[in-house]
Every structure is written in C-alpha cells, then in structure tokens.
Coordinates of C-alpha atoms and ligand atoms in Angstrom, one line a residue:
X377 CA 84.5 21.3 -11.3
X378 CA 85.9 24.7 -12.0
X379 CA 85.0 28.1 -10.6
X380 CA 84.9 31.4 -12.3
X381 CA 86.4 33.2 -9.3
X382 CA 86.5 33.1 -5.5
X383 CA 83.2 34.9 -5.2
X384 CA 81.4 32.3 -7.3
X385 CA 82.9 29.5 -5.3
X386 CA 81.6 31.2 -2.1
X387 CA 78.1 31.5 -3.5
X388 CA 78.1 27.8 -4.4
X389 CA 79.4 26.8 -1.0
X390 CA 76.8 29.0 0.7
X391 CA 74.1 26.8 -0.9
X392 CA 75.7 23.8 0.7
X393 CA 75.5 25.4 4.1
X394 CA 71.8 26.3 3.9
X395 CA 71.0 24.5 7.1
X396 CA 73.0 27.1 9.1
X397 CA 70.9 30.0 7.9
X398 CA 69.6 32.0 10.8
X399 CA 71.5 29.7 13.3
X400 CA 74.1 30.7 15.9
X401 CA 77.0 30.8 13.5
X402 CA 80.2 32.7 13.0
X403 CA 82.0 32.6 9.6
X404 CA 85.8 32.7 10.0
X405 CA 87.9 33.4 6.9
X406 CA 91.5 32.5 6.3
X407 CA 93.0 35.7 4.6
X408 CA 93.6 36.8 2.1
X409 CA 91.9 34.7 -0.6
X410 CA 89.5 33.0 1.8
X411 CA 87.9 36.4 2.8
X412 CA 86.5 36.8 -0.7
X413 CA 84.9 33.4 -0.6
X414 CA 83.8 33.6 3.1
X415 CA 82.0 36.9 2.8
X416 CA 79.6 35.3 0.3
X417 CA 78.8 32.6 2.8
X418 CA 78.4 35.1 5.7
X419 CA 76.0 37.2 3.6
X420 CA 73.9 34.2 2.7
X421 CA 73.8 32.9 6.2
X422 CA 73.3 36.4 7.7
X423 CA 76.2 35.6 10.0
X424 CA 79.0 37.6 11.5
X425 CA 82.4 37.4 9.8
X426 CA 85.8 37.3 11.5
X427 CA 89.3 36.2 10.6
X428 CA 91.5 33.4 11.6
X429 CA 95.1 34.4 10.7
X430 CA 97.6 31.6 10.3
X431 CA 101.1 31.8 8.7
X432 CA 103.1 29.3 6.8
X433 CA 106.6 28.4 7.9
X434 CA 108.7 27.9 4.9
X435 CA 111.8 25.6 4.8
X436 CA 114.9 27.6 5.7
X437 CA 116.6 26.8 2.4
X438 CA 113.4 26.9 0.2
X439 CA 110.9 29.3 1.8
X440 CA 108.2 28.5 -0.8
X441 CA 108.1 24.9 0.5
X442 CA 105.9 24.9 3.7
X443 CA 107.0 22.6 6.5
X444 CA 104.6 23.9 9.0
X445 CA 102.0 26.5 9.8
X446 CA 101.5 28.6 12.9
X447 CA 98.2 29.6 14.5
X448 CA 97.5 33.0 16.1
X449 CA 98.1 31.5 19.5
X450 CA 101.5 30.1 18.4
X451 CA 100.4 26.5 18.0
X452 CA 102.5 24.8 15.4
X453 CA 101.3 22.2 12.9
X454 CA 103.5 20.4 10.5
X455 CA 105.4 17.3 9.7
X456 CA 107.4 16.1 12.7
X457 CA 110.0 14.6 10.4
X458 CA 110.6 18.0 8.6
X459 CA 110.6 19.9 11.8
X460 CA 113.1 17.5 13.4
X461 CA 115.6 18.4 10.6
X462 CA 115.6 22.1 11.0
X463 CA 117.7 24.1 13.4
X464 CA 115.7 24.5 16.7
X465 CA 116.8 28.1 17.3
X466 CA 115.9 29.1 13.8
X467 CA 112.5 27.5 14.2
X468 CA 111.8 29.3 17.5
X469 CA 112.7 32.7 16.0
X470 CA 110.7 32.0 12.9
X471 CA 107.6 31.1 14.9
X472 CA 108.0 34.3 16.9
X473 CA 108.5 36.3 13.7
X474 CA 105.3 34.8 12.2
X475 CA 103.3 35.4 15.3
X476 CA 104.2 39.1 15.1
X477 CA 103.2 39.1 11.5
X478 CA 99.8 37.6 12.5
X479 CA 99.4 40.3 15.0
X480 CA 100.3 43.0 12.5
X481 CA 97.8 41.6 10.0
X482 CA 95.0 41.4 12.5
X483 CA 95.7 45.1 13.3
X484 CA 95.9 46.0 9.7
X485 CA 92.8 44.2 8.6
X486 CA 90.5 44.7 11.5
X487 CA 91.9 47.9 13.0
X488 CA 91.0 47.2 16.6
X489 CA 87.7 45.6 15.9
X490 CA 86.9 43.1 18.7
X491 CA 87.2 39.4 18.0
X492 CA 83.9 37.7 17.5
X493 CA 83.6 35.0 20.1
X494 CA 83.1 31.4 18.9
X495 CA 82.1 30.1 22.3
X496 CA 79.1 27.8 22.1
X497 CA 78.5 28.6 18.4
X498 CA 79.0 26.8 15.1
X499 CA 82.3 28.1 13.6
X500 CA 82.5 27.9 9.9
X501 CA 86.1 28.1 8.8
X502 CA 86.5 29.1 5.1
X503 CA 89.3 29.2 2.6
X504 CA 89.4 29.5 -1.1
X505 CA 90.8 26.0 -1.5
X506 CA 93.2 23.5 0.2
X507 CA 96.2 21.5 -1.0
X508 CA 98.4 20.3 1.9
X509 CA 95.9 21.6 4.5
X510 CA 98.6 22.9 6.9
X511 CA 97.2 26.5 7.1
X512 CA 93.7 25.1 7.5
X513 CA 94.8 22.8 10.3
X514 CA 96.5 25.6 12.1
X515 CA 93.3 27.5 11.7
X516 CA 91.3 24.6 13.3
X517 CA 93.9 24.6 16.2
X518 CA 93.3 28.3 16.7
X519 CA 89.5 27.9 16.6
X520 CA 89.5 25.0 19.1
X521 CA 91.0 27.4 21.7
X522 CA 87.9 29.6 21.3
X523 CA 85.6 26.7 22.3
X524 CA 83.0 26.7 19.6
X525 CA 80.2 24.1 19.8
X526 CA 81.2 22.7 16.5
X527 CA 83.7 23.4 13.7
X528 CA 82.6 23.2 10.1
X529 CA 85.2 23.5 7.4
X530 CA 84.0 24.9 4.1
X531 CA 86.2 25.0 1.0
X532 CA 85.6 24.8 -2.7
X533 CA 88.3 22.2 -3.4
X534 CA 90.3 19.8 -1.3
X535 CA 92.2 16.6 -2.4
X536 CA 90.8 13.5 -0.8
X537 CA 93.8 12.6 1.4
X538 CA 93.7 16.1 3.0
X539 CA 89.9 15.8 3.3
X540 CA 90.3 12.6 5.3
X541 CA 92.6 14.4 7.8
X542 CA 90.3 17.4 8.1
X543 CA 87.3 15.2 8.7
X544 CA 89.1 13.9 11.8
X545 CA 89.9 17.4 13.1
X546 CA 86.6 19.2 12.4
X547 CA 83.0 18.0 12.9
X548 CA 82.0 18.6 9.3
X549 CA 83.6 19.2 6.0
X550 CA 81.7 20.9 3.2
X551 CA 83.4 20.9 -0.2
X552 CA 82.3 21.5 -3.7
X553 CA 84.8 19.1 -5.2
X554 CA 87.0 16.4 -3.6
X555 CA 89.3 15.1 -6.3
X556 CA 91.4 12.0 -5.7
X557 CA 95.1 12.7 -5.1
X558 CA 95.9 11.6 -8.6
X559 CA 93.3 13.8 -10.2
X560 CA 94.2 16.8 -8.0
X561 CA 95.5 19.5 -10.4
X562 CA 98.4 20.3 -8.2
X563 CA 97.3 23.7 -7.0
X564 CA 94.1 25.4 -5.8
X565 CA 94.5 28.1 -8.5
X566 CA 94.1 25.5 -11.2
X567 CA 90.4 25.2 -10.2
X568 CA 89.7 28.8 -10.9
X569 CA 89.4 30.9 -14.1
X570 CA 90.4 33.9 -12.2
X571 CA 92.7 33.4 -9.2
X572 CA 94.4 36.7 -9.1
X573 CA 96.1 37.6 -5.8
X574 CA 94.0 39.3 -3.2
X575 CA 95.7 42.4 -1.8
X576 CA 95.5 43.6 1.8
X577 CA 93.4 46.6 0.7
X578 CA 90.8 44.3 -0.8
X579 CA 90.5 42.4 2.5
X580 CA 90.0 45.6 4.4
X581 CA 87.5 46.9 1.9
X582 CA 85.4 43.6 2.1
X583 CA 85.4 43.5 5.9
X584 CA 84.5 47.2 6.2
X585 CA 81.7 46.9 3.7
X586 CA 80.3 43.8 5.3
X587 CA 80.3 45.4 8.8
X588 CA 78.5 48.4 7.4
X589 CA 75.9 46.3 5.7
X590 CA 75.2 44.4 8.9
X591 CA 74.9 47.5 10.9
X592 CA 72.4 48.9 8.5
X593 CA 70.4 45.7 8.4
X594 CA 70.4 45.6 12.2
X595 CA 69.0 49.1 12.3
X596 CA 66.2 48.1 9.9
X597 CA 65.0 45.2 12.0
X598 CA 64.4 45.9 15.7
X599 CA 65.1 42.3 16.8
X600 CA 68.7 41.3 16.2
X601 CA 69.0 38.7 13.4
X602 CA 65.9 36.8 12.3
X603 CA 65.9 33.5 10.6
X604 CA 64.8 34.0 7.0
X605 CA 62.2 31.9 5.3
X606 CA 64.0 29.2 3.5
X607 CA 61.3 26.5 3.1
X608 CA 61.4 25.3 -0.5
X609 CA 58.6 25.6 -3.0
X610 CA 58.0 22.9 -5.5
X611 CA 56.7 23.7 -9.0
X612 CA 55.8 20.6 -11.0
X613 CA 54.8 20.1 -14.6
X614 CA 52.0 17.8 -15.5
X615 CA 54.4 15.2 -16.9
X616 CA 55.6 14.5 -13.4
X617 CA 52.5 15.1 -11.3
X618 CA 52.6 11.4 -10.1
X619 CA 55.7 12.4 -8.1
X620 CA 54.3 15.3 -6.2
X621 CA 52.4 13.5 -3.4
X622 CA 55.5 11.6 -2.4
X623 CA 57.8 14.7 -2.6
X624 CA 55.6 16.4 0.0
X625 CA 57.5 14.2 2.5
X626 CA 60.3 16.9 2.3
X627 CA 59.8 18.9 5.5
X628 CA 58.0 22.3 5.0
X629 CA 57.7 21.9 1.3
X630 CA 55.0 24.0 -0.2
X631 CA 53.5 23.7 -3.7
X632 CA 53.8 26.5 -6.1
X633 CA 51.2 27.4 -8.7
X634 CA 51.4 28.6 -12.3
X635 CA 49.4 28.4 -15.5
X636 CA 50.6 27.8 -19.0
X637 CA 48.6 29.0 -21.9
X638 CA 49.0 29.3 -25.6
X639 CA 48.3 32.4 -27.6
X640 CA 46.3 31.9 -30.8
X641 CA 49.7 32.2 -32.6
X642 CA 50.9 29.1 -30.6
X643 CA 53.3 31.1 -28.4
X644 CA 53.5 29.8 -24.9
X645 CA 52.8 32.2 -22.0
X646 CA 53.3 31.5 -18.3
X647 CA 51.5 33.1 -15.4
X648 CA 53.0 32.6 -11.9
X649 CA 50.5 32.5 -9.0
X650 CA 53.0 32.1 -6.1
X651 CA 55.3 34.8 -4.6
X652 CA 58.9 33.5 -4.8
X653 CA 61.1 36.4 -3.8
X654 CA 64.1 35.2 -1.8
X655 CA 62.6 31.6 -1.8
X656 CA 64.2 28.3 -2.7
X657 CA 62.4 26.9 -5.7
X658 CA 62.4 23.3 -7.0
X659 CA 61.2 22.8 -10.6
X660 CA 60.3 19.3 -11.5
X661 CA 59.6 18.2 -15.0
X662 CA 61.0 17.2 -18.4
X663 CA 62.6 19.0 -21.2
X664 CA 61.4 16.5 -23.9
X665 CA 59.8 16.8 -26.3
X666 CA 61.5 20.2 -26.6
X667 CA 58.9 22.0 -28.6
X668 CA 56.6 22.1 -25.6
X669 CA 58.3 20.9 -22.5
X670 CA 61.7 22.5 -22.9
X671 CA 60.3 26.0 -23.6
X672 CA 57.7 25.7 -20.7
X673 CA 60.5 24.6 -18.3
X674 CA 62.7 27.4 -19.3
X675 CA 59.9 30.0 -19.1
X676 CA 59.0 28.9 -15.6
X677 CA 62.6 29.0 -14.4
X678 CA 63.2 32.4 -16.0
X679 CA 60.0 33.8 -14.5
X680 CA 61.0 32.6 -11.0
X681 CA 64.4 34.2 -11.3
X682 CA 62.9 37.4 -12.6
X683 CA 60.7 37.4 -9.5
X684 CA 63.8 37.2 -7.4
X685 CA 63.7 33.5 -6.4
X686 CA 66.8 33.0 -4.3
X687 CA 67.8 29.7 -5.8
X688 CA 66.4 27.3 -8.4
X689 CA 67.0 23.6 -8.5
X690 CA 65.8 21.9 -11.7
X691 CA 64.8 18.3 -11.1
X692 CA 64.9 16.5 -14.4
X693 CA 64.7 12.8 -13.5
X694 CA 65.4 12.0 -17.2
X695 CA 67.9 14.4 -18.7
X696 CA 66.9 14.5 -22.3
X697 CA 69.4 15.5 -25.0
X698 CA 72.2 14.0 -23.0
X699 CA 73.2 11.7 -25.8
X700 CA 74.3 14.6 -28.0
X701 CA 77.3 15.1 -25.8
X702 CA 80.1 14.9 -28.4
X703 CA 81.5 17.8 -30.3
X704 CA 81.3 16.5 -33.9
X705 CA 81.9 18.3 -37.1
X706 CA 78.6 19.9 -38.4
X707 CA 76.4 18.1 -35.9
X708 CA 74.4 19.6 -33.1
X709 CA 75.9 19.6 -29.6
X710 CA 72.6 19.6 -27.8
X711 CA 73.8 18.5 -24.4
X712 CA 76.1 21.6 -24.1
X713 CA 73.3 23.9 -25.4
X714 CA 70.8 22.6 -22.8
X715 CA 73.2 23.2 -20.0
X716 CA 73.7 26.8 -21.2
X717 CA 69.9 27.3 -21.6
X718 CA 69.2 26.1 -18.1
X719 CA 71.8 28.4 -16.7
X720 CA 70.6 31.4 -18.8
X721 CA 67.1 30.8 -17.5
X722 CA 68.3 31.2 -13.9
X723 CA 68.7 27.5 -12.9
X724 CA 71.4 27.2 -10.2
X725 CA 71.7 23.4 -10.2
X726 CA 70.3 20.3 -11.8
X727 CA 69.4 17.0 -10.1
X728 CA 68.9 14.1 -12.4
X729 CA 69.0 10.3 -12.3
X730 CA 71.7 8.2 -14.0
X731 CA 73.1 10.8 -16.3
X732 CA 74.1 9.3 -19.6
X733 CA 77.8 10.0 -19.1
X734 CA 80.0 11.6 -16.4
X735 CA 81.6 14.1 -18.7
X736 CA 78.2 15.9 -19.0
X737 CA 79.0 17.3 -15.6
X738 CA 81.9 19.1 -17.2
X739 CA 79.8 20.3 -20.1
X740 CA 77.2 21.9 -17.9
X741 CA 78.0 25.4 -16.6
X742 CA 76.1 24.7 -13.4
X743 CA 76.4 21.9 -10.9
X744 CA 74.7 18.7 -12.1
X745 CA 74.0 16.0 -9.5
X746 CA 73.3 12.5 -10.8
X747 CA 71.6 10.0 -8.5
X748 CA 72.4 6.3 -9.0
X749 CA 69.5 3.8 -9.3
X750 CA 72.0 0.9 -8.7
X751 CA 70.4 -0.1 -5.4
X752 CA 66.9 -0.1 -6.8
X753 CA 67.9 -2.3 -9.8
X754 CA 70.1 -4.5 -7.7
X755 CA 67.1 -5.2 -5.3
X756 CA 65.2 -6.6 -8.3
X757 CA 68.1 -8.8 -9.3
X758 CA 68.2 -10.2 -5.8
X759 CA 64.4 -10.8 -5.8
X760 CA 64.8 -12.9 -9.0
X761 CA 66.6 -15.3 -6.6
X762 CA 68.5 -17.0 -9.5
X763 CA 71.7 -18.7 -8.3
X764 CA 73.6 -18.6 -11.6
X765 CA 73.0 -15.2 -13.3
X766 CA 75.3 -13.0 -15.2
X767 CA 75.0 -9.2 -15.4
X768 CA 75.7 -7.9 -18.9
X769 CA 76.5 -4.4 -20.1
X770 CA 75.2 -4.0 -23.7
X771 CA 77.9 -1.5 -24.7
X772 CA 81.1 0.1 -23.3
X773 CA 79.2 3.1 -21.9
X774 CA 77.1 0.8 -19.7
X775 CA 80.0 -1.1 -18.1
X776 CA 80.4 1.0 -14.9
X777 CA 76.6 1.2 -14.2
X778 CA 76.2 -2.6 -14.8
X779 CA 79.1 -3.3 -12.6
X780 CA 77.7 -1.2 -9.8
X781 CA 74.4 -3.2 -10.0
X782 CA 76.3 -6.5 -10.0
X783 CA 78.2 -5.6 -6.9
X784 CA 75.3 -4.1 -5.1
X785 CA 73.3 -7.2 -5.8
X786 CA 76.2 -9.4 -4.5
X787 CA 76.4 -11.4 -7.8
X788 CA 79.6 -13.5 -7.7
X789 CA 79.8 -14.1 -11.5
X790 CA 82.0 -11.6 -13.3
X791 CA 80.4 -9.0 -15.5
X792 CA 80.0 -9.8 -19.2
X793 CA 80.0 -6.9 -21.7
X794 CA 79.5 -6.2 -25.4
X795 CA 81.6 -3.9 -27.4
X796 CA 81.0 -2.6 -30.9
X797 CA 83.9 -3.1 -33.4
X798 CA 84.1 -1.7 -36.9
X799 CA 85.5 -4.1 -39.5
X800 CA 87.8 -2.8 -42.3
X801 CA 84.8 -2.5 -44.7
X802 CA 82.9 -0.4 -42.2
X803 CA 80.5 -3.1 -40.9
X804 CA 79.7 -2.9 -37.1
X805 CA 80.3 -6.1 -35.2
X806 CA 79.4 -7.0 -31.7
X807 CA 82.1 -8.6 -29.6
X808 CA 81.1 -10.3 -26.4
X809 CA 83.5 -10.5 -23.4
X810 CA 83.2 -12.6 -20.3
X811 CA 81.5 -15.8 -19.3
X812 CA 77.7 -16.2 -19.6
X813 CA 75.1 -18.1 -17.6
X814 CA 71.8 -19.4 -19.0
X815 CA 70.1 -16.5 -17.4
X816 CA 71.4 -12.9 -17.7
X817 CA 70.3 -9.4 -16.7
X818 CA 71.2 -6.6 -19.1
X819 CA 71.7 -3.2 -17.4
X820 CA 71.6 0.0 -19.4
X821 CA 70.6 3.6 -18.9
X822 CA 68.1 4.1 -21.7
X823 CA 65.7 1.9 -23.6
X824 CA 64.7 4.2 -26.5
X825 CA 64.0 2.4 -29.7
X826 CA 65.4 -0.8 -28.2
X827 CA 67.9 -1.3 -31.0
X828 CA 70.9 -1.5 -28.7
X829 CA 69.2 -4.1 -26.5
X830 CA 67.9 -6.1 -29.4
X831 CA 71.4 -6.4 -30.9
X832 CA 72.7 -7.5 -27.5
X833 CA 69.9 -10.1 -27.0
X834 CA 70.5 -11.6 -30.4
X835 CA 74.2 -11.9 -29.6
X836 CA 73.4 -13.5 -26.2
X837 CA 71.0 -16.0 -27.8
X838 CA 73.7 -17.0 -30.3
X839 CA 75.8 -17.8 -27.3
X840 CA 73.2 -20.0 -25.8
X841 CA 71.6 -17.7 -23.2
X842 CA 68.0 -18.7 -22.6
X843 CA 66.5 -16.1 -20.2
X844 CA 67.1 -12.4 -20.4
X845 CA 66.0 -9.7 -17.9
X846 CA 66.4 -6.1 -19.0
X847 CA 67.0 -3.4 -16.4
X848 CA 67.1 0.2 -17.6
X849 CA 66.8 3.5 -15.8
X850 CA 64.9 5.4 -18.4
X851 CA 62.1 3.7 -20.4
X852 CA 61.4 5.8 -23.5
X853 CA 59.9 2.9 -25.5
X854 CA 59.9 4.9 -28.8
X855 CA 58.3 3.2 -31.8
X856 CA 57.5 -0.5 -32.0
X857 CA 60.9 -2.1 -32.7
X858 CA 61.6 -2.7 -29.0
X859 CA 58.6 -5.2 -28.9
X860 CA 60.8 -7.6 -30.8
X861 CA 62.7 -8.1 -27.6
X862 CA 60.0 -10.5 -26.4
X863 CA 61.0 -12.8 -29.3
X864 CA 64.7 -12.9 -28.2
X865 CA 64.5 -14.5 -24.8
X866 CA 63.4 -11.4 -22.8
X867 CA 61.3 -12.4 -19.9
X868 CA 60.8 -9.1 -18.2
X869 CA 61.8 -5.4 -18.7
X870 CA 62.4 -3.3 -15.6
X871 CA 62.5 0.5 -15.9
X872 CA 62.1 3.3 -13.4
X873 CA 59.5 6.1 -13.3
X874 CA 61.9 8.9 -14.3
X875 CA 59.4 9.4 -17.1
X876 CA 55.8 8.3 -17.4
X877 CA 55.3 5.2 -19.5
X878 CA 54.1 6.1 -23.0
X879 CA 50.3 5.5 -23.1
X880 CA 50.5 2.8 -25.8
X881 CA 53.0 0.8 -23.8
X882 CA 51.4 -1.7 -21.5
X883 CA 52.6 -5.1 -20.8
X884 CA 52.3 -7.3 -17.8
X885 CA 56.0 -8.1 -18.4
X886 CA 57.1 -4.5 -17.8
X887 CA 57.8 -3.5 -14.2
X888 CA 58.1 0.1 -13.3
X889 CA 60.2 0.9 -10.2
X890 CA 60.0 4.1 -8.3
X891 CA 63.0 6.4 -8.0
X892 CA 61.0 8.9 -6.0
X893 CA 62.6 7.8 -2.6
X894 CA 66.0 8.6 -4.2
X895 CA 64.8 12.1 -5.0
X896 CA 63.2 12.6 -1.6
X897 CA 66.4 11.6 0.1
X898 CA 68.5 13.9 -2.1
X899 CA 66.2 16.9 -1.7
X900 CA 65.9 16.4 2.0
X901 CA 69.6 16.5 2.2
X902 CA 69.9 19.4 -0.2
X903 CA 67.6 21.5 1.9
X904 CA 69.6 20.4 5.0
X905 CA 72.6 21.7 3.1
X906 CA 75.1 19.0 3.8
X907 CA 77.5 17.8 1.2
X908 CA 80.0 15.3 2.5
X909 CA 82.4 12.8 1.1
X910 CA 80.1 10.0 2.1
X911 CA 77.4 11.4 0.0
X912 CA 79.6 11.4 -3.1
X913 CA 80.4 7.7 -2.5
X914 CA 76.8 6.9 -2.0
X915 CA 75.5 8.2 -5.2
X916 CA 78.0 8.1 -8.0
X917 CA 78.1 5.1 -10.4
X918 CA 81.2 6.6 -12.0
X919 CA 83.3 6.7 -8.9
X920 CA 82.9 3.0 -8.5
X921 CA 86.4 1.8 -9.0
X922 CA 88.0 -1.5 -8.0
X923 CA 88.8 -1.4 -4.3
Ligands
LIG1212 C1 73.8 4.3 -25.6 O1 74.9 4.9 -25.4 C2 72.8 4.3 -24.6 O2 73.3 4.0 -23.3 C3 71.6 3.4 -24.9 O3 72.1 2.1 -25.0 C4 71.0 3.8 -26.2 O4 70.9 5.1 -26.4 C5 69.5 3.2 -26.3 O5 68.9 3.6 -27.4 P1 68.1 2.6 -28.3 O6 67.2 1.9 -27.4 O7 67.4 3.4 -29.4 O8 69.1 1.6 -28.9

C-alpha cells in the first residue's frame, strides 16, 4: 500500500478510527511529520489535538543511527546493549540536551498553549510511519505518565516486528499496512509519493489553524462537542436484494432509497431519495454485465459523493473484470480501469470476496479488502466426512486458496495441483503434481464457462480419480459447457452466493453457500473502525504461508 502524502494517509487512518468519533478522545501527534497526519484524524473525530515531543539519541560516532529515544519527561527507551557501550557521562549530557530541545520545541510549536490532559481519556498517538519504533515507544512512555484510560497507536505503516512490540505497550494498534520485516521497504518515506520534510512553520500553521477551527465550531454549537451521526446507510441494487435482510443485522444500519430509470434514448438516470450529507454509505451490487450494472453502480456512487456523503464503501461480492489484470500489448487492462472508475465516482474503499489475485490490491487506487471464504468451503469438506480425500488446485493461481481450505478443513493429505505447460509446438499440456485419492475436492475462485475445471476433471479421471467435488467461490455458470462436468466424475458443485445463480441453472447437485455472515462480520467491524493485525491474519488467503 502506498500513500500520496501524509494528509491522505491521515484521512485513511481516520476511517479506521471511526468508532472514536464523538468519544472522549485526544489526538497526540509526534512532530513534525506526524502532525500533518494527525490533524486529519483529529478533524474527522472532532477531537482536540496536542503534541507528544520525543527526541532521538544518535550514536556518538554516527548521529544518524538512533540508539535510543527520550520522552518529554526524560524517560529513555533504547537497546540496553547499545546504551551499555556508550560513555555514561556523554549519555547523561545528551539526554539533558535533548530534553531542553523538547522544551524549546514545545514552546516554539505551541507558544504557551496549555497541555491537553489525557487523564481518563482515550489517547490516540499518531505518527506518519514507524520503522524501529524507538520514537513511538518514547511517546507511549510519555503518555503513560499522563494516565489516559487507553492508548491507541495509529500509524500508516509499521513493520510487523515493531508492531508486535507496540501491541504489548499500547492497548490498540491501528495501521493501514503492516509489512513483514522482509517486505518492509527500509524506510517510512518509501511508502509515500510525497514525503517532503515538514518544517517547523508548517507545524505551527497546522496547529493554529486547527485551534481556530475548533473555537469557531464551539461558538456555533452551544453544547460543547456533539457526537455526529455516523450510522451507515445501505444502498442495494436488485441483483443483491437477497442479502439486504441479513445485512440489517449491522447495528443502526438504515436502508437508502433510489430509483433508476431509462430515458427513451436508453441513457440511465438515477434519482436519490435519501439525504446522505456527511453520512457513511455502503453500496452493494455488481458491476457485471457492465452495460447496465457498472454504469448504474457508478452513477449511484457519484451521486452520493455529489450530495456530500462522507464516505462510500462499495461492496462488490464478486469483483467482475478482475481477470483482466495483466498489462498486455494491445489488450484491455480492465481491472485497472475499474479501480480508476470506482475512485473517480467517489468510492473510498471496496470490499469483495476472494479477489482473483492479490496484485489487484496494488492496481486499485483505493483500499480493496478481500474476504476469504476458506472457512465456509472447509466446513463443507468436513461435512463430506470422507477419510481419504485430496484437495486439488486446478491451476497455479488457485494453489494458495486451495491450500487454505485444506488446512482449515484439517485434511492430512498433501495438496495436489495442476499446472499448464506449453510444449515446443505451442500445445498446452496439463501437468499434475502430488498424490491423489479416489475422492478429491477441487477448489477454485471462479466457475465461468467451466473449461478450466473440465480440463482438470479429465486429467484427474485419467489418473483414476472416481469422485470429484467442486468448490468455487463465484458461480458464473456461463453457457452450457460446464454441464459436461457431470460426465467426468463430478458429484456436487458448491459455490457461494456472491452472485445470484443464473435463472437457467438449477440442479439438485449444486449447493449454494452463503457468504453473507462474512460480509456482516466485516461491515460490523468496519463501522466499529478497528483494523488490527489479527484481522489481517483472519481474512487473507494470500498471507497464508508455511508456518
Ligand atoms: C483462472 O485463473 C480462474 O481462477 C478460473 O479458473 C477461470 O477463470 C475459470 O474460468 P472458466 O470456468 O471459464 O474456465
């Protein structure tokens, strides 16, 4: 995940902190860069903003290399081993010097403004990113002395090993991206398009402007700070009306109304019947077929934004056009286009189920959350109650999702998988890897025409497999070719309800599983605003690596 600038990162973080809106919260920024990010959060939460000033202690022979950090109260945090090695007298003087510098900065930035007490409140400590975490940890030390009820750390990026330390020192960690240590790009700046240094003057300007803004707001409303209406409104297209009843389980959700009509010239026209200014909107539907659904979807989102919706979450259980995700010479690159169109129409984030490939998250210019149906599919594998069963991935792209189902279902047999090979004369050959049982379950994301699965079933039959169960997330069932599957050992096809089954498709051997509980769980959490490391682990197929 990359951010345009600190401001954008702050806005994205604010979304993840929704549940603190209107609550007894103080936002504390670590200057200088953290102030630009923090003010966006403070604005969104309607919360006071203050500073926690910490200073790094550089190594005596290499000042760029931080060995410790000092809090405003003089508390020192750093590696004991490093601190042991430096001259004690030098260290004492350096701590004193940095404490004076902290004082000087507080005076310069806040010019006598009183500290905002954290006592009994939720303190949200914000920086523009974290690498070693020394500064942040010194900040936590400082905050602890101010007796908040709870400390929440909010940062756009933090490597996982630092995140694990912070999770032990603060009650909650909210981050937009938590790369593994190997994937961490080495510096926070690498996650930003614009990471230009923030000068003292900018910090002062931001703080002054924010104070002014709060004073004006306080004058306008006689009561101090009122909690704003943040209950979400759900707008659903007819393609997904079967989900609406269940989604009503989301606390305080209301249902938005709109009409779509066609002019005689076939142009679509949307009329909104619900007031959405400053409200959180969820738009549920489909973008395929594009001629009708994509345009309607974009028109609705665009109208919501135009009417000042605060935030729009597009819920597209099946993310159509996600298989055109490669940049190939003279071919359309529809996945990238759809991401751009959603953003241009005002969508702030997309929630989908089992996105075709992880790299689509990078192609989309807005956050894309993909929920894994592994648990739901694994439950069906368990219910089959077959002792000797092999899970099969029908192509390379399906290996991780099939492996996730195998593990979740507790299947001991190793995964088998098929890969496509091209021969010298251009013919495509299927190569099967792994040991097979008489009964197998093939796991894939999409059953479209069924060609991929048919080829796989034929191969499995050649190898003596007798019973095949198919488990896919999205059942498109295009055309008739997929019906051939019944002639190649397929006993049952399981798919989920990310899309309604096409009308002509009915078979007592097709089981449709509901992913609605997944969506409800995710949306409940979204609107509680929490984003933790656990959540990442819980949902992603693709982070499923060998332990
Ligand atoms: C391929 O990469 C996908 O994961 C599916 O296996 C494929 O797109 C399904 O399409 P069809 O059913 O038309 O073979």
